[in-house]
Short mmCIF file of C-alpha atoms in Angstrom, two decimals:
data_model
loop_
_atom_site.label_atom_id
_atom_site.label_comp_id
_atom_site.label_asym_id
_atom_site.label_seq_id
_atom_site.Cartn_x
_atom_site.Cartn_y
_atom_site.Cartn_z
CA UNK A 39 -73.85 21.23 -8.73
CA UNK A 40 -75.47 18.77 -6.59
CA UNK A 41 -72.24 17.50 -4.88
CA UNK A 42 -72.55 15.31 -1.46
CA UNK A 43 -70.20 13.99 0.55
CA UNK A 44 -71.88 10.43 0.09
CA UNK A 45 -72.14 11.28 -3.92
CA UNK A 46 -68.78 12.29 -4.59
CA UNK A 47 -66.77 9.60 -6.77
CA UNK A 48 -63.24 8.48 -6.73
CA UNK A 49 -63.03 10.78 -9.87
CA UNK A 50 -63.89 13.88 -7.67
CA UNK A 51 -61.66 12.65 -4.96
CA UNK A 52 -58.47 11.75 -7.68
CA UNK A 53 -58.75 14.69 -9.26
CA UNK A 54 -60.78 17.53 -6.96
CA UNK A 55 -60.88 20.12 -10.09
CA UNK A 56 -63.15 17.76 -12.29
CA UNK A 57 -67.32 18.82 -12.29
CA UNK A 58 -69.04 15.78 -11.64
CA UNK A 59 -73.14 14.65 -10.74
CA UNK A 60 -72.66 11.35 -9.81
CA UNK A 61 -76.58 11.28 -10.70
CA UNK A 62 -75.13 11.39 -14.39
CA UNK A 63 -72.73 8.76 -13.89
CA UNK A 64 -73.62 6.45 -11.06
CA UNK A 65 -71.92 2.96 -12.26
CA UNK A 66 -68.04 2.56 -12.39
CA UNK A 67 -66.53 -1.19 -13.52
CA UNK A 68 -63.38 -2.37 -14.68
CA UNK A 69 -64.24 -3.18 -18.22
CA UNK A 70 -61.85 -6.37 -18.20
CA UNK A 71 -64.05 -8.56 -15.79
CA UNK A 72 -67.25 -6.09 -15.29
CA UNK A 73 -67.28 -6.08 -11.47
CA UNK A 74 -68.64 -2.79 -9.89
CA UNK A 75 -66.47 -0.50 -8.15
CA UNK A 76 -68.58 2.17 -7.03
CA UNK A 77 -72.33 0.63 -6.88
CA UNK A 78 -75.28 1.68 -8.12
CA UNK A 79 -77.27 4.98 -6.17
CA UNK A 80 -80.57 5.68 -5.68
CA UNK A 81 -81.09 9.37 -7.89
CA UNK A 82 -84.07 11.32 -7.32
CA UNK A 83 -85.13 13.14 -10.78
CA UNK A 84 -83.75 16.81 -10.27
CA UNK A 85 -84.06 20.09 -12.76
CA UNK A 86 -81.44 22.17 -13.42
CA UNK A 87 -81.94 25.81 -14.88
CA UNK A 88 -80.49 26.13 -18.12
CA UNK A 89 -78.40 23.37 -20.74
CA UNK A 90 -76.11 21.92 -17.78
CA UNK A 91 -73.00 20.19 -19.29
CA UNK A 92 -70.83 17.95 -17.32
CA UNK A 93 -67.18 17.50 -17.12
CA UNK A 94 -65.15 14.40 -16.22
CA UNK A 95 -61.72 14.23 -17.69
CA UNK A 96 -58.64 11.75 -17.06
CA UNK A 97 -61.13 8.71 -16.65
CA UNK A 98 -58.84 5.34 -17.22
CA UNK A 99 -59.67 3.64 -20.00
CA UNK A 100 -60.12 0.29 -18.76
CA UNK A 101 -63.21 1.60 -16.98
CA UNK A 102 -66.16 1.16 -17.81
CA UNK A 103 -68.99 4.05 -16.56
CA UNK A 104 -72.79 3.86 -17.05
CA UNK A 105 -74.99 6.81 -17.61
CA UNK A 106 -77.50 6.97 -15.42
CA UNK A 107 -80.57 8.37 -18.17
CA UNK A 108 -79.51 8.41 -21.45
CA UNK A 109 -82.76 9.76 -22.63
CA UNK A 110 -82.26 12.96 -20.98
CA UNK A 111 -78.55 13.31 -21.36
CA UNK A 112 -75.92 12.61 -24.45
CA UNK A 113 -72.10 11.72 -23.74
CA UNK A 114 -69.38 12.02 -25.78
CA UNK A 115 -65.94 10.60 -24.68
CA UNK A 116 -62.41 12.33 -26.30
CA UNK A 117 -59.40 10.49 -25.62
CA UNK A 118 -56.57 12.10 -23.68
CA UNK A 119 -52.97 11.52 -22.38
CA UNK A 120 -51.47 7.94 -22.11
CA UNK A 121 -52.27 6.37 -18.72
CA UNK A 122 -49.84 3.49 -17.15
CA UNK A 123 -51.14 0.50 -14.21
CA UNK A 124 -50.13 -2.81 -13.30
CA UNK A 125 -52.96 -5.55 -13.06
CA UNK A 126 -52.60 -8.27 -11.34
CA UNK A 127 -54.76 -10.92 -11.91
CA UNK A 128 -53.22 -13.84 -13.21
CA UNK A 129 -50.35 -13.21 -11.14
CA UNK A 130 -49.46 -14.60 -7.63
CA UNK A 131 -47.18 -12.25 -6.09
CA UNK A 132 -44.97 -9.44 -6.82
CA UNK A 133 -41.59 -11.87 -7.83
CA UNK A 134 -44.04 -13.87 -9.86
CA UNK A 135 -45.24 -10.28 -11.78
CA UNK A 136 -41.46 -9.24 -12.14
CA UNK A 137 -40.29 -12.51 -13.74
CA UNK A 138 -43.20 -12.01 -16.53
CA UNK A 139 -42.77 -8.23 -17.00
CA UNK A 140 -39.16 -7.55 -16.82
CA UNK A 141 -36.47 -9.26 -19.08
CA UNK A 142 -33.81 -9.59 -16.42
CA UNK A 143 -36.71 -11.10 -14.33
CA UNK A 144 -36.61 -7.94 -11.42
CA UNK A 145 -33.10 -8.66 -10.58
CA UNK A 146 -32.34 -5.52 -10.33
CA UNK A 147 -34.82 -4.46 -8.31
CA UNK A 148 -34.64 -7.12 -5.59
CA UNK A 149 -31.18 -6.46 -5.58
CA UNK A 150 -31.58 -2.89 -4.68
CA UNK A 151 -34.66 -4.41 -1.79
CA UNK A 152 -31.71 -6.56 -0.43
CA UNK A 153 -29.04 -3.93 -0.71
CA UNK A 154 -31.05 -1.54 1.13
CA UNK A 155 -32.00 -3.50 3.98
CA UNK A 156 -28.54 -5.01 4.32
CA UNK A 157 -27.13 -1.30 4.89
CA UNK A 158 -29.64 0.16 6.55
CA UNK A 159 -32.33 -0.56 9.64
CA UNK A 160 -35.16 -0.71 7.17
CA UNK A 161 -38.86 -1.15 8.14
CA UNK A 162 -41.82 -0.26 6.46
CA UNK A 163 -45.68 0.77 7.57
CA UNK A 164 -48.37 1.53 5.70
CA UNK A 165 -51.31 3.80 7.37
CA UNK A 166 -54.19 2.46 5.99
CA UNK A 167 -57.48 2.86 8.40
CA UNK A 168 -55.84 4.67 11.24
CA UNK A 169 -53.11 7.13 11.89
CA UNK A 170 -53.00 9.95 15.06
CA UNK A 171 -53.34 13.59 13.68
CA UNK A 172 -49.68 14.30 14.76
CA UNK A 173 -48.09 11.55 12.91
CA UNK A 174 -50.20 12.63 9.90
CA UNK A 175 -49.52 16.02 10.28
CA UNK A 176 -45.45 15.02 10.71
CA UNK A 177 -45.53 13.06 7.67
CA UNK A 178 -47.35 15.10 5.22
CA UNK A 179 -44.86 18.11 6.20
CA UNK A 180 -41.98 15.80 5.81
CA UNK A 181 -43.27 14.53 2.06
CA UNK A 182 -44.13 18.17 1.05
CA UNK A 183 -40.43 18.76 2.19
CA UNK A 184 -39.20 15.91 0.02
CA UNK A 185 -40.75 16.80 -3.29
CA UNK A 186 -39.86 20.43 -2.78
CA UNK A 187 -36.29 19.48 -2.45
CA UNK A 188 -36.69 16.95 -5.19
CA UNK A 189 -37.96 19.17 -7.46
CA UNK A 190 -35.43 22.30 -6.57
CA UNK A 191 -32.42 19.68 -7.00
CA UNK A 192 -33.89 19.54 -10.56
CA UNK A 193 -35.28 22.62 -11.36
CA UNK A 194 -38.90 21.68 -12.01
CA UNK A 195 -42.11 22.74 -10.56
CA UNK A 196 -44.31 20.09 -9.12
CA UNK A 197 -48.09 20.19 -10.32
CA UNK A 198 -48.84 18.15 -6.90
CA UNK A 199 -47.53 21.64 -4.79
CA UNK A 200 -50.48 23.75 -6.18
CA UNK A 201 -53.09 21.81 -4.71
CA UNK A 202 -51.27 20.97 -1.89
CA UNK A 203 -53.57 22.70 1.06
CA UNK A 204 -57.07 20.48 -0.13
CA UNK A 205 -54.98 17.62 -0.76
CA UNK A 206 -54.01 17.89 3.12
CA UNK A 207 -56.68 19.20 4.25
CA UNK A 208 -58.97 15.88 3.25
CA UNK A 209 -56.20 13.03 3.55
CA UNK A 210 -56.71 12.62 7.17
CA UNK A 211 -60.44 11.95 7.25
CA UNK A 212 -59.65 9.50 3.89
CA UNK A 213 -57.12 7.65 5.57
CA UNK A 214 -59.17 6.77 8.79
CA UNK A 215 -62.27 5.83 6.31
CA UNK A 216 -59.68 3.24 4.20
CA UNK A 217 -60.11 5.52 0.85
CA UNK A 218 -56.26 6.28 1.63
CA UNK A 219 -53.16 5.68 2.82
CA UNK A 220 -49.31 6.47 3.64
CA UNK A 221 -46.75 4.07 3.02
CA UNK A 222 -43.50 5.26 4.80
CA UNK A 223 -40.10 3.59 4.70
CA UNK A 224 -37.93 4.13 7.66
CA UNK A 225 -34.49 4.24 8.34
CA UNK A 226 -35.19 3.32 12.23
CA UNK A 227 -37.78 5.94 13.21
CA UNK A 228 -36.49 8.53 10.20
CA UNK A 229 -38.88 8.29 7.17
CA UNK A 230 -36.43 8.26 4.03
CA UNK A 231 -39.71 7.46 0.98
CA UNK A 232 -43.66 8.58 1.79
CA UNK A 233 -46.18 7.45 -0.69
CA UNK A 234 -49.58 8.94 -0.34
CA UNK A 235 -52.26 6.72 -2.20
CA UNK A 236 -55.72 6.45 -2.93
CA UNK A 237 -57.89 3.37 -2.45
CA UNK A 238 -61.31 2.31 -3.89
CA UNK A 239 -61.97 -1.69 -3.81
CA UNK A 240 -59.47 -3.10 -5.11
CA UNK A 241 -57.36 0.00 -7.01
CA UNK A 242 -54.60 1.40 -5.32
CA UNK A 243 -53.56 4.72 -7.00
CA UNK A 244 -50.57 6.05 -6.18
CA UNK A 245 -50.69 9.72 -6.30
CA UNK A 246 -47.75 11.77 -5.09
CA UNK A 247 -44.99 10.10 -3.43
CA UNK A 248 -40.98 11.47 -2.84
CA UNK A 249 -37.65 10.54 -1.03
CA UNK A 250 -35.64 12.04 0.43
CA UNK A 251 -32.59 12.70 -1.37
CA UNK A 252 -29.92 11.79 0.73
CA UNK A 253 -30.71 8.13 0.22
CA UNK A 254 -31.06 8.62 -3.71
CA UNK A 255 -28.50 5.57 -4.47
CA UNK A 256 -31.05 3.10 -3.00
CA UNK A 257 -33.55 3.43 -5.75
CA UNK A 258 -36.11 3.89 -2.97
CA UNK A 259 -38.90 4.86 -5.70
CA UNK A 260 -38.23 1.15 -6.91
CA UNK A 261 -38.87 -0.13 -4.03
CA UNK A 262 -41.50 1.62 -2.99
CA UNK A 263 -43.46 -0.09 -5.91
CA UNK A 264 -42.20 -2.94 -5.26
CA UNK A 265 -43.14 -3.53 -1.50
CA UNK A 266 -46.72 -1.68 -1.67
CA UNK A 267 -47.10 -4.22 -4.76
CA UNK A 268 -46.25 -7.18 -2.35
CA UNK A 269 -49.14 -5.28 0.04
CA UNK A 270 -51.73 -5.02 -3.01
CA UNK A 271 -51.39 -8.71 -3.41
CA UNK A 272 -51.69 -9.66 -0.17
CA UNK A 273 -54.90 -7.66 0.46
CA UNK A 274 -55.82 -9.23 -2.86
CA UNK A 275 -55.79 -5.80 -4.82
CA UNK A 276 -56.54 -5.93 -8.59
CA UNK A 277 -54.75 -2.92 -9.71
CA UNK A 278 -51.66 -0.52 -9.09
CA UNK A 279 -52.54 2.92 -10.96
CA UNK A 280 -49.55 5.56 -11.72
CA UNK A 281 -51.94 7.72 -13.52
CA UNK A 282 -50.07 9.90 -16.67
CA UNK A 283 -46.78 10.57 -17.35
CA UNK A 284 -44.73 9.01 -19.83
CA UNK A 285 -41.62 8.10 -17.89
CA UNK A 286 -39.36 5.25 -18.07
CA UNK A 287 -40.32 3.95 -14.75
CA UNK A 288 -43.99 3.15 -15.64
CA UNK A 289 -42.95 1.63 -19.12
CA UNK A 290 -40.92 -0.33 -17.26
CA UNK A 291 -43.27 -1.31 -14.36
CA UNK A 292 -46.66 -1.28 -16.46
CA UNK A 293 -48.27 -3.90 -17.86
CA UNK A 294 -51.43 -1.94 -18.77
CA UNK A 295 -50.78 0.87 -20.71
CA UNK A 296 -53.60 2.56 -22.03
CA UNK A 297 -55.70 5.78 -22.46
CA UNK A 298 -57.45 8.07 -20.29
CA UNK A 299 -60.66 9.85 -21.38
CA UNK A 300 -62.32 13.38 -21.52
CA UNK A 301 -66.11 12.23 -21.05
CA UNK A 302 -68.56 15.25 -21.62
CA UNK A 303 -72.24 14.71 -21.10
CA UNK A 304 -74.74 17.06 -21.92
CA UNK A 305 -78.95 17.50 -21.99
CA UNK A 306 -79.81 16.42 -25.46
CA UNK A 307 -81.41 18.95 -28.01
CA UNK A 308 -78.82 21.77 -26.61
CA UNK A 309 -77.05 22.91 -29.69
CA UNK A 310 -75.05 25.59 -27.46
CA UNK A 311 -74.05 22.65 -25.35
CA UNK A 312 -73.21 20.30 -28.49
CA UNK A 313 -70.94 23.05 -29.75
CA UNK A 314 -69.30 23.59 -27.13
CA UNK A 315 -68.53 19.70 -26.35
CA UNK A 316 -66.96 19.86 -29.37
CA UNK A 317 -64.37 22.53 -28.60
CA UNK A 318 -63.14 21.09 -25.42
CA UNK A 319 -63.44 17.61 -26.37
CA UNK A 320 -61.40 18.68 -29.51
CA UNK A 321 -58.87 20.53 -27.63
CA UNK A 322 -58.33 17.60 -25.17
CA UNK A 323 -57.59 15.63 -28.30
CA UNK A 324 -55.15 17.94 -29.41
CA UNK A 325 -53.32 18.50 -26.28
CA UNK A 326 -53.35 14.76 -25.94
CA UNK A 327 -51.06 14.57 -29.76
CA UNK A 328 -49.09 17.34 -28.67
CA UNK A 329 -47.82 15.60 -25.54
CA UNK A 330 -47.11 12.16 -27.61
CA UNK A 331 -45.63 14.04 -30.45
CA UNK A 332 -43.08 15.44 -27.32
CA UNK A 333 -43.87 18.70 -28.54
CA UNK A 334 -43.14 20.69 -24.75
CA UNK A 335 -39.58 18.45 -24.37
CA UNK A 336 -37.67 21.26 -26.19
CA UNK A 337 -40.02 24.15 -23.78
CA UNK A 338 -39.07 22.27 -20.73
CA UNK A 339 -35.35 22.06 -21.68
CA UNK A 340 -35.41 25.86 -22.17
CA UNK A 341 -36.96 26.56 -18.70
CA UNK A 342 -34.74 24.26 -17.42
CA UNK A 343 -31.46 25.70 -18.52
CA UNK A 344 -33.23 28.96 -17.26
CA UNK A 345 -33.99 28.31 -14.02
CA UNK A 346 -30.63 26.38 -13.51
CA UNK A 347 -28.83 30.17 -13.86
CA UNK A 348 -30.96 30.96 -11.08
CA UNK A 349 -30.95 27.76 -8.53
CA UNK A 350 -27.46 28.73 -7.64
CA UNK A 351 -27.92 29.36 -4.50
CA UNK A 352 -30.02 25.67 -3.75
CA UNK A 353 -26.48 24.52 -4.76
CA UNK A 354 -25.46 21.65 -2.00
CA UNK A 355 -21.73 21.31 -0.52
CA UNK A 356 -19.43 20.11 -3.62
CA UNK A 357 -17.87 17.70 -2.49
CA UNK A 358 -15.04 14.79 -4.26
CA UNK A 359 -14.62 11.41 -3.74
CA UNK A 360 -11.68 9.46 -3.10
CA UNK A 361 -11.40 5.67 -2.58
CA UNK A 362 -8.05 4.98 -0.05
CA UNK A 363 -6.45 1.61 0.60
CA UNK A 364 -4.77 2.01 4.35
CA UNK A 365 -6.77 1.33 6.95
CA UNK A 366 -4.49 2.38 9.78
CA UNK A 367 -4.98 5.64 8.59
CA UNK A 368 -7.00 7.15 11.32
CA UNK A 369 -4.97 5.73 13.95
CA UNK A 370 -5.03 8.84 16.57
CA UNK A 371 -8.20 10.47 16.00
CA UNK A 372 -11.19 10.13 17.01
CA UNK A 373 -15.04 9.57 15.20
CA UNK A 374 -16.99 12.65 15.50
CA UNK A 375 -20.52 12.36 15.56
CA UNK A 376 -22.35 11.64 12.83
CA UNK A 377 -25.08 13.03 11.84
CA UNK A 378 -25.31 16.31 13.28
CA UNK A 379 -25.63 19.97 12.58
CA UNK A 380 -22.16 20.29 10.99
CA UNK A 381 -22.45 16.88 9.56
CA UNK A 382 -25.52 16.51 8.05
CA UNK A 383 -24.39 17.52 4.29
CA UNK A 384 -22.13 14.45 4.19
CA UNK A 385 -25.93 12.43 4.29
CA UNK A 386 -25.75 11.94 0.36
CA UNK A 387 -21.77 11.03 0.75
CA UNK A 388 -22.20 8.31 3.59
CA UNK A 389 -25.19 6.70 2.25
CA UNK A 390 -23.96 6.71 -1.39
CA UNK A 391 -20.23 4.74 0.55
CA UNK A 392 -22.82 2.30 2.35
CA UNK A 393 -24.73 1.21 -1.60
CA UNK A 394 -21.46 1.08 -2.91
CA UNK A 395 -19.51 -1.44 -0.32
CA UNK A 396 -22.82 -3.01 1.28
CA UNK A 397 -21.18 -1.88 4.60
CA UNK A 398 -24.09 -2.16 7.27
CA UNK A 399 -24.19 1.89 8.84
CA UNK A 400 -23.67 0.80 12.22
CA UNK A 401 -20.25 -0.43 11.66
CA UNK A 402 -19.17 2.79 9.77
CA UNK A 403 -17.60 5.75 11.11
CA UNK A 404 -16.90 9.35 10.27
CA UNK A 405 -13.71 11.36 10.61
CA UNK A 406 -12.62 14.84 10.00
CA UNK A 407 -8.64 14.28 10.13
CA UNK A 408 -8.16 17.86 8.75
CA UNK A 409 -9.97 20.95 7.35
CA UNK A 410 -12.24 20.14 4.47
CA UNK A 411 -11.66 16.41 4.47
CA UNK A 412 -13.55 13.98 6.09
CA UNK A 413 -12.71 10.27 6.52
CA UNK A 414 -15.69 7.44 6.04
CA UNK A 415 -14.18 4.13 7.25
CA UNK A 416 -16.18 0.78 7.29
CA UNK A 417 -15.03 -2.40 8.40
CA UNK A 418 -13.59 -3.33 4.97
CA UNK A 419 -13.64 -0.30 3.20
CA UNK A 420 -12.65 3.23 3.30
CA UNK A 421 -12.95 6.51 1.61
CA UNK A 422 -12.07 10.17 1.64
CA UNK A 423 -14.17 12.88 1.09
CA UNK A 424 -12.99 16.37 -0.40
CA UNK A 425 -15.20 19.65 0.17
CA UNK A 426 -14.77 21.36 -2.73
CA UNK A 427 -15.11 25.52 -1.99
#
């Protein structure tokens, strides 16, 4: 392979696993209104030993790639899984795009924006051509922490975990060269939702993002979309990508729903190399059906109630919820501090009281009146909280 690190494509950088010659491929345009997104490169004529065949799966559909010499090489393109994007031309902002997409018009959703920054001291940054090495290294820990917690609390393995070390190892340099970024909400200076993203032109893909879970009421994946949408359109982006996975979300959000390809190009007159662009190209077809027929759903369920025997121990405090009329209550005691070290389990508890009465935090207090039960008293509202051995 001829790789360089001026040759290298957004394909390579997406997805590092995929063989690529950018001398094969050196044109990349969204098909919809033909503008380039990669540019054409000079290639100086090179010989390879042997019948090279190259390999460039999950390309989205609505590009469009040129082969650099089609008289030397032969593609052959195999569709694969179902891909999901938002484009936004045509639209003016991000409330303009909900109204069209969504039935309820994004009500919802700017209800949960509001809700969220009513409660909370919300502010949000997004790292996008420069970011120290110690805030980068701080927040990549703290999203590696999120989706590992994420994914225990469910039982699932994330895919984005097994190539976490290259994905780290290269964000950095990406991020101070604009071909990334972190977006980071923040509860004052605590990150609650990192997004880490991938830029070319005007595509933002958003790659691997998590929350943490304390703050799961507030929908903060919502509005994650939501406010790096309002960012796309003010730096005038042309797409949001999600990539694969059919879940509700990107139904929801997506108005560009289409499919991603398995493109396999190979020197022409190689029958070795014909033959075997035929098996993979056939297998990525199949493995595409499979996954739209929902054949693994009943595998995953399986694994699931599996590994659920075994997460016991992940288990958080139990805990019941109470909702208690009399304010005067906690006449006589005293707040304790919250959060701390013998605190910090109620997170879920006191965040899921503050979505629930739009109480802003400040104004709310904690009290632990007697063993196992805590007290979490707002200006108009109050509730009791039951550990549960």
């Amino acid at each position: 392979m001829f790789f360089t690190k001026e040759n290298i494509t957004m394909l390579l950088d997406i997805y590092p696993k995929q063989e690529i010659l950018t001398s094969v491929f050196p044109s990349i345009r969204c098909s919809n209104d033909g503008k380039n997104l990669i540019g054409q490169t000079e290639i100086e004529n090179r010989t390879v030993e042997g019948n090279p065949l190259y390999s460039i799966e999950f390309v989205p559909g609505y590009f469009k790639i040129d082969m650099f010499d089609n008289k030397v090489f032969r593609r052959k393109i195999f569709n694969s899984k179902k891909g999901y994007s938002i484009c936004l031309d045509g639209f003016t902002s991000v409330d303009n795009y909900l109204k069209k997409q969504f039935s309820n018009k994004g009500k919802p959703i700017k209800r949960s924006v509001r809700r969220l920054e009513n409660c909370l001291d919300i502010s949000y940054k997004m790292y996008y051509g420069e970011i120290s090495r110690d805030n980068y290294n701080f927040l990549f820990g703290l999203l590696k922490e999120m989706i590992e917690k994420r994914f225990r609390q469910r039982n699932e393995k994330s895919h984005n975990l097994g190539s976490w070390d290259s994905l780290f190892k290269t964000g950095y340099d990406l991020i101070n060269e604009k071909k990334a970024s972190l977006f980071v909400i923040y509860h004052r200076d605590n990150p609650i939702e990192i997004s880490f993203n991938y830029h070319y032109n005007r595509i933002l893909f958003s790659y691997v993002s998590s929350y943490s879970i304390d703050y799961y009421k507030f929908s903060l994946g919502q509005i994650e979309i939501y406010k790096q949408l309002e960012w796309c359109f003010l730096n005038k982006y042309q797409y949001f990508e999600m990539g694969w996975g059919d879940l509700e979300y990107k139904r929801k959000w997506s108005n560009n729903i289409y499919t991603f390809e398995h493109h396999l190009v190979f020197k022409k007159n190689s029958i070795p190399a014909y033959l075997y662009v035929l098996f993979e190209g056939n297998k990525t077809r199949l493995i595409a059906y499979l996954l739209a027929k929902k054949i693994n759903v009943p595998y995953n369920k399986v694994k699931g109630l599996f590994k659920r025997k075994q997460a016991t121990a992940h288990n958080a405090q139990k805990v019941k919820l109470e909702n208690i009329e009399d304010g005067n209550i906690m006449n006589g005691h005293s707040p304790v501090t919250f959060p701390d070290n013998s605190t910090t389990f109620l997170k879920a508890s006191f965040n899921s009281f503050l979505y629930t009465t739009q109480e802003y935090y400040a104004d709310v207090q904690l009290y632990h009146p007697i063993e196992n039960q805590y007290i979490i008293q707002g200006e108009n509202h109050y509730q009791k909280v039951i550990l549960i051995p």
